[in-house]
mmCIF file of C-alpha atoms in Angstrom:
data_model
loop_
_atom_site.group_PDB
_atom_site.id
_atom_site.type_symbol
_atom_site.label_atom_id
_atom_site.label_comp_id
_atom_site.label_asym_id
_atom_site.label_seq_id
_atom_site.Cartn_x
_atom_site.Cartn_y
_atom_site.Cartn_z
ATOM 1 C CA MET R 68 -4.792 -15.681 13.858
ATOM 2 C CA LEU R 69 -8.014 -15.433 12.016
ATOM 3 C CA LEU R 70 -8.589 -15.034 8.304
ATOM 4 C CA PHE R 71 -11.774 -13.388 7.048
ATOM 5 C CA HIS R 72 -12.960 -12.403 3.588
ATOM 6 C CA PHE R 73 -14.580 -9.084 3.312
ATOM 7 C CA GLY R 74 -16.028 -9.633 -0.201
ATOM 8 C CA SER R 75 -12.940 -10.013 -2.392
ATOM 9 C CA ARG R 76 -10.567 -8.737 0.115
ATOM 10 C CA PRO R 77 -8.595 -11.298 2.718
ATOM 11 C CA VAL R 78 -8.507 -9.652 6.112
ATOM 12 C CA ILE R 79 -6.106 -11.138 8.686
ATOM 13 C CA VAL R 80 -6.863 -10.527 12.519
ATOM 14 C CA VAL R 81 -3.649 -10.412 14.481
ATOM 15 C CA SER R 82 -4.513 -11.896 17.822
ATOM 16 C CA SER R 83 -1.357 -12.719 19.629
ATOM 17 C CA PRO R 84 1.683 -10.843 20.920
ATOM 18 C CA SER R 85 4.190 -12.656 18.617
ATOM 19 C CA LEU R 86 2.261 -11.930 15.378
ATOM 20 C CA PRO R 87 2.760 -8.243 14.872
ATOM 21 C CA GLU R 88 6.553 -8.818 15.008
ATOM 22 C CA GLU R 89 6.137 -11.540 12.450
ATOM 23 C CA CYS R 90 4.049 -9.114 10.365
ATOM 24 C CA PHE R 91 5.748 -5.750 10.772
ATOM 25 C CA THR R 92 9.375 -6.738 11.351
ATOM 26 C CA LYS R 93 10.246 -9.879 9.624
ATOM 27 C CA ASN R 94 7.824 -9.290 6.828
ATOM 28 C CA ASP R 95 7.316 -5.364 6.958
ATOM 29 C CA ILE R 96 7.650 -5.004 3.007
ATOM 30 C CA VAL R 97 4.876 -7.486 2.320
ATOM 31 C CA PHE R 98 2.231 -5.718 4.552
ATOM 32 C CA ALA R 99 3.889 -2.106 3.762
ATOM 33 C CA ASN R 100 1.092 -1.278 1.404
ATOM 34 C CA ARG R 101 -2.269 -0.042 2.082
ATOM 35 C CA PRO R 102 -5.625 -1.395 0.494
ATOM 36 C CA ARG R 103 -6.480 0.797 -2.568
ATOM 37 C CA LEU R 104 -9.789 1.974 -1.201
ATOM 38 C CA ILE R 105 -11.742 4.705 -2.941
ATOM 39 C CA ILE R 106 -11.272 7.332 -0.158
ATOM 40 C CA GLY R 107 -7.359 6.981 -0.882
ATOM 41 C CA LYS R 108 -8.194 7.783 -4.454
ATOM 42 C CA HIS R 109 -10.196 11.031 -3.836
ATOM 43 C CA LEU R 110 -8.503 12.262 -0.476
ATOM 44 C CA GLY R 111 -5.151 10.823 -0.993
ATOM 45 C CA TYR R 112 -4.294 12.269 -4.250
ATOM 46 C CA ASN R 113 -4.857 9.104 -6.191
ATOM 47 C CA TYR R 114 -2.898 6.999 -3.637
ATOM 48 C CA SER R 115 0.119 9.462 -3.907
ATOM 49 C CA SER R 116 0.139 10.877 -0.371
ATOM 50 C CA LEU R 117 2.354 9.260 2.451
ATOM 51 C CA ALA R 118 -0.475 7.522 4.248
ATOM 52 C CA TRP R 119 -1.712 5.970 0.796
ATOM 53 C CA ALA R 120 1.310 5.375 -1.640
ATOM 54 C CA PRO R 121 2.573 1.929 -2.117
ATOM 55 C CA TYR R 122 5.966 1.148 -0.746
ATOM 56 C CA GLY R 123 8.774 2.219 -3.266
ATOM 57 C CA ASP R 124 10.794 5.181 -4.171
ATOM 58 C CA HIS R 125 8.163 7.694 -4.070
ATOM 59 C CA TRP R 126 6.960 6.596 -0.568
ATOM 60 C CA ARG R 127 10.485 6.562 0.804
ATOM 61 C CA ASN R 128 11.279 10.126 -0.479
ATOM 62 C CA LEU R 129 7.830 11.404 1.288
ATOM 63 C CA ARG R 130 8.730 9.560 4.578
ATOM 64 C CA ARG R 131 12.412 11.187 4.130
ATOM 65 C CA ILE R 132 10.762 14.616 3.854
ATOM 66 C CA SER R 133 8.443 13.848 6.699
ATOM 67 C CA SER R 134 11.153 12.928 9.035
ATOM 68 C CA LEU R 135 13.357 15.764 8.104
ATOM 69 C CA HIS R 136 10.676 18.577 8.198
ATOM 70 C CA LEU R 137 7.987 17.279 10.380
ATOM 71 C CA LEU R 138 9.449 14.838 12.772
ATOM 72 C CA SER R 139 13.079 15.831 13.314
ATOM 73 C CA THR R 140 14.330 16.418 16.835
ATOM 74 C CA HIS R 141 14.820 20.126 16.023
ATOM 75 C CA ARG R 142 11.398 20.587 14.596
ATOM 76 C CA LEU R 143 9.519 18.813 17.460
ATOM 77 C CA GLN R 144 11.589 20.689 20.047
ATOM 78 C CA THR R 145 10.828 24.180 18.166
ATOM 79 C CA LEU R 146 7.031 23.474 18.458
ATOM 80 C CA SER R 147 6.997 21.871 21.653
ATOM 81 C CA SER R 148 5.312 25.017 23.380
ATOM 82 C CA ILE R 149 2.499 24.633 21.245
ATOM 83 C CA ARG R 150 1.687 21.122 22.375
ATOM 84 C CA ALA R 151 2.113 22.278 26.068
ATOM 85 C CA ASP R 152 -0.226 25.165 25.586
ATOM 86 C CA GLU R 153 -2.799 22.944 23.979
ATOM 87 C CA VAL R 154 -2.619 20.409 26.989
ATOM 88 C CA LYS R 155 -2.845 23.303 29.411
ATOM 89 C CA SER R 156 -5.931 24.500 27.687
ATOM 90 C CA LEU R 157 -7.527 21.075 28.027
ATOM 91 C CA ILE R 158 -6.662 20.952 31.612
ATOM 92 C CA ARG R 159 -8.488 24.386 32.029
ATOM 93 C CA PHE R 160 -11.451 23.130 30.218
ATOM 94 C CA LEU R 161 -11.779 19.958 32.127
ATOM 95 C CA SER R 162 -11.274 22.094 35.285
ATOM 96 C CA SER R 163 -14.118 24.261 34.529
ATOM 97 C CA LYS R 164 -16.426 21.303 33.853
ATOM 98 C CA GLN R 165 -16.319 19.831 37.461
ATOM 99 C CA ASN R 166 -18.964 17.521 38.392
ATOM 100 C CA GLN R 167 -20.341 17.711 34.793
ATOM 101 C CA MET R 168 -20.215 14.951 32.000
ATOM 102 C CA VAL R 169 -17.469 15.514 29.477
ATOM 103 C CA ASP R 170 -16.913 13.546 26.161
ATOM 104 C CA MET R 171 -13.050 12.799 26.559
ATOM 105 C CA ARG R 172 -12.957 11.372 23.063
ATOM 106 C CA GLN R 173 -14.120 14.740 21.622
ATOM 107 C CA SER R 174 -11.840 16.493 23.767
ATOM 108 C CA PHE R 175 -8.729 14.732 22.836
ATOM 109 C CA PHE R 176 -9.786 14.924 19.251
ATOM 110 C CA GLU R 177 -9.817 18.767 19.532
ATOM 111 C CA LEU R 178 -6.742 18.702 21.251
ATOM 112 C CA VAL R 179 -4.775 17.112 18.558
ATOM 113 C CA LEU R 180 -6.338 19.013 15.659
ATOM 114 C CA ASN R 181 -5.639 22.361 17.564
ATOM 115 C CA ALA R 182 -2.015 21.338 18.343
ATOM 116 C CA MET R 183 -1.703 20.104 14.616
ATOM 117 C CA MET R 184 -3.220 23.213 12.741
ATOM 118 C CA ARG R 185 -1.357 25.707 15.089
ATOM 119 C CA MET R 186 2.090 23.933 14.006
ATOM 120 C CA ILE R 187 0.949 24.045 10.271
ATOM 121 C CA ALA R 188 -0.807 27.358 10.048
ATOM 122 C CA GLY R 189 -0.512 28.976 13.506
ATOM 123 C CA LYS R 190 -4.540 28.865 14.105
ATOM 124 C CA ARG R 191 -6.619 26.758 16.389
ATOM 125 C CA TYR R 192 -10.183 26.005 15.491
ATOM 126 C CA TYR R 193 -11.643 24.369 18.856
ATOM 127 C CA GLY R 194 -12.232 26.126 21.883
ATOM 128 C CA GLU R 195 -12.762 29.805 22.849
ATOM 129 C CA THR R 196 -10.126 31.484 20.728
ATOM 130 C CA ASP R 197 -11.523 32.074 17.297
ATOM 131 C CA ALA R 198 -13.834 29.251 17.302
ATOM 132 C CA ASP R 199 -16.749 31.138 16.322
ATOM 133 C CA SER R 200 -15.031 32.523 13.048
ATOM 134 C CA GLU R 201 -16.527 31.571 9.803
ATOM 135 C CA GLU R 202 -13.072 29.998 8.979
ATOM 136 C CA ALA R 203 -13.391 27.865 12.113
ATOM 137 C CA LYS R 204 -16.849 26.594 11.484
ATOM 138 C CA ARG R 205 -15.797 25.886 7.614
ATOM 139 C CA PHE R 206 -12.978 23.611 9.406
ATOM 140 C CA ARG R 207 -14.877 21.877 11.673
ATOM 141 C CA GLU R 208 -17.569 20.968 9.029
ATOM 142 C CA ILE R 209 -14.809 19.591 6.639
ATOM 143 C CA GLN R 210 -13.430 17.523 9.538
ATOM 144 C CA VAL R 211 -16.824 16.127 10.322
ATOM 145 C CA GLU R 212 -17.597 15.141 6.649
ATOM 146 C CA THR R 213 -14.128 13.623 6.479
ATOM 147 C CA PHE R 214 -14.458 11.253 9.385
ATOM 148 C CA THR R 215 -17.979 10.540 8.421
ATOM 149 C CA LEU R 216 -17.160 9.475 5.051
ATOM 150 C CA SER R 217 -14.081 7.627 6.039
ATOM 151 C CA ASN R 218 -16.211 5.597 8.304
ATOM 152 C CA THR R 219 -18.912 5.014 5.819
ATOM 153 C CA PRO R 220 -18.334 1.522 4.259
ATOM 154 C CA ASN R 221 -18.387 1.525 0.423
ATOM 155 C CA LEU R 222 -19.378 -1.744 -1.143
ATOM 156 C CA GLY R 223 -17.310 -1.044 -4.389
ATOM 157 C CA ASP R 224 -14.072 -1.392 -2.147
ATOM 158 C CA PHE R 225 -14.971 -5.131 -1.282
ATOM 159 C CA ILE R 226 -17.255 -6.225 -4.220
ATOM 160 C CA PRO R 227 -15.470 -4.761 -7.264
ATOM 161 C CA ILE R 228 -18.750 -5.060 -9.358
ATOM 162 C CA MET R 229 -20.462 -2.763 -7.346
ATOM 163 C CA LYS R 230 -17.989 -0.026 -8.482
ATOM 164 C CA TRP R 231 -19.880 -0.095 -11.907
ATOM 165 C CA MET R 232 -23.426 -1.283 -10.808
ATOM 166 C CA GLY R 233 -23.907 0.603 -7.247
ATOM 167 C CA PRO R 234 -24.786 4.164 -6.820
ATOM 168 C CA LYS R 235 -22.062 6.853 -7.350
ATOM 169 C CA ARG R 236 -23.264 8.873 -4.252
ATOM 170 C CA THR R 237 -20.174 8.160 -1.979
ATOM 171 C CA GLU R 238 -17.798 8.788 -4.754
ATOM 172 C CA LYS R 239 -19.369 12.241 -5.630
ATOM 173 C CA ARG R 240 -19.156 13.227 -2.075
ATOM 174 C CA LEU R 241 -15.570 12.497 -1.658
ATOM 175 C CA THR R 242 -14.904 14.237 -4.765
ATOM 176 C CA GLU R 243 -16.508 17.285 -3.436
ATOM 177 C CA LEU R 244 -14.850 17.086 -0.111
ATOM 178 C CA HIS R 245 -11.469 16.863 -1.851
ATOM 179 C CA VAL R 246 -12.373 20.139 -3.661
ATOM 180 C CA LYS R 247 -13.275 21.686 -0.023
ATOM 181 C CA ARG R 248 -10.167 20.501 1.608
ATOM 182 C CA ASP R 249 -7.853 21.523 -1.254
ATOM 183 C CA GLY R 250 -9.605 24.951 -1.176
ATOM 184 C CA PHE R 251 -9.390 25.473 2.512
ATOM 185 C CA MET R 252 -5.718 24.546 2.637
ATOM 186 C CA GLN R 253 -4.754 26.868 -0.374
ATOM 187 C CA ASN R 254 -6.657 29.735 1.303
ATOM 188 C CA LEU R 255 -4.309 29.142 4.172
ATOM 189 C CA ILE R 256 -1.295 29.257 2.129
ATOM 190 C CA GLU R 257 -2.212 32.360 0.109
ATOM 191 C CA GLU R 258 -2.988 34.147 3.465
ATOM 192 C CA HIS R 259 0.462 33.327 4.623
ATOM 193 C CA ARG R 260 2.005 34.554 1.572
ATOM 194 C CA LYS R 261 0.327 38.185 1.699
ATOM 195 C CA THR R 262 1.371 38.171 5.612
ATOM 196 C CA LEU R 263 4.942 37.421 4.764
ATOM 197 C CA ALA R 264 4.909 39.854 1.815
ATOM 198 C CA ILE R 265 4.044 42.681 4.163
ATOM 199 C CA ASP R 266 5.650 41.642 7.368
ATOM 200 C CA ASP R 267 8.621 43.196 8.444
ATOM 201 C CA SER R 268 11.745 40.933 8.307
ATOM 202 C CA ASN R 269 12.572 41.630 11.920
ATOM 203 C CA GLU R 270 9.253 40.941 13.109
ATOM 204 C CA ARG R 271 9.201 37.688 11.291
ATOM 205 C CA GLN R 272 12.717 36.850 13.030
ATOM 206 C CA GLY R 273 11.016 37.485 16.551
ATOM 207 C CA ARG R 274 8.428 34.825 16.161
ATOM 208 C CA LYS R 275 8.381 31.035 15.583
ATOM 209 C CA LYS R 276 7.701 29.958 11.979
ATOM 210 C CA ASN R 277 4.769 27.462 11.341
ATOM 211 C CA MET R 278 5.143 24.761 8.674
ATOM 212 C CA ILE R 279 3.423 26.752 5.929
ATOM 213 C CA GLU R 280 6.019 29.671 6.558
ATOM 214 C CA ASP R 281 8.984 27.355 6.675
#
């Protein structure tokens, strides 16, 4: 095991098979909290989302809701056809690219996001279907910006004084991205509300619900 200091933050490198059990089984509560990085403040709703919330009653409640409505056996089985369909779509894409270079990391990234968004909103944003729409382009731009900012080190996270002395450009970009992400998801919710308001009840019963409709 190695101990580093990234500025004011201690970082432990878990380098042997026995250490993960020690950290995440015997002392799991000690290591349960995520560091309070600036990205969690702006994209994690001030550290209140499941990925960023500190261990406690709020986190346990979020985990219970997720287990019941997102990860239950019934929910996973109900939406299994979406995952299978996206895997088939990837296989067809790879078959069409014989003897050509393919970025598998990007392909799997798109597979996961398509499956996730089809389960959440019934839409896919990569590939041939609807990939050229303005909504799809907006979604992809948001994802690129999210991963770019997530992978951009912020000195203020490791040297606290830099939060006050350093430039505020990263925080401004995170604030703007938060508004974009919220606006995109709110548009999806409003769109489904309008659709449900005009859909015939028999038509709704004949198709599988996505997570927004549930």
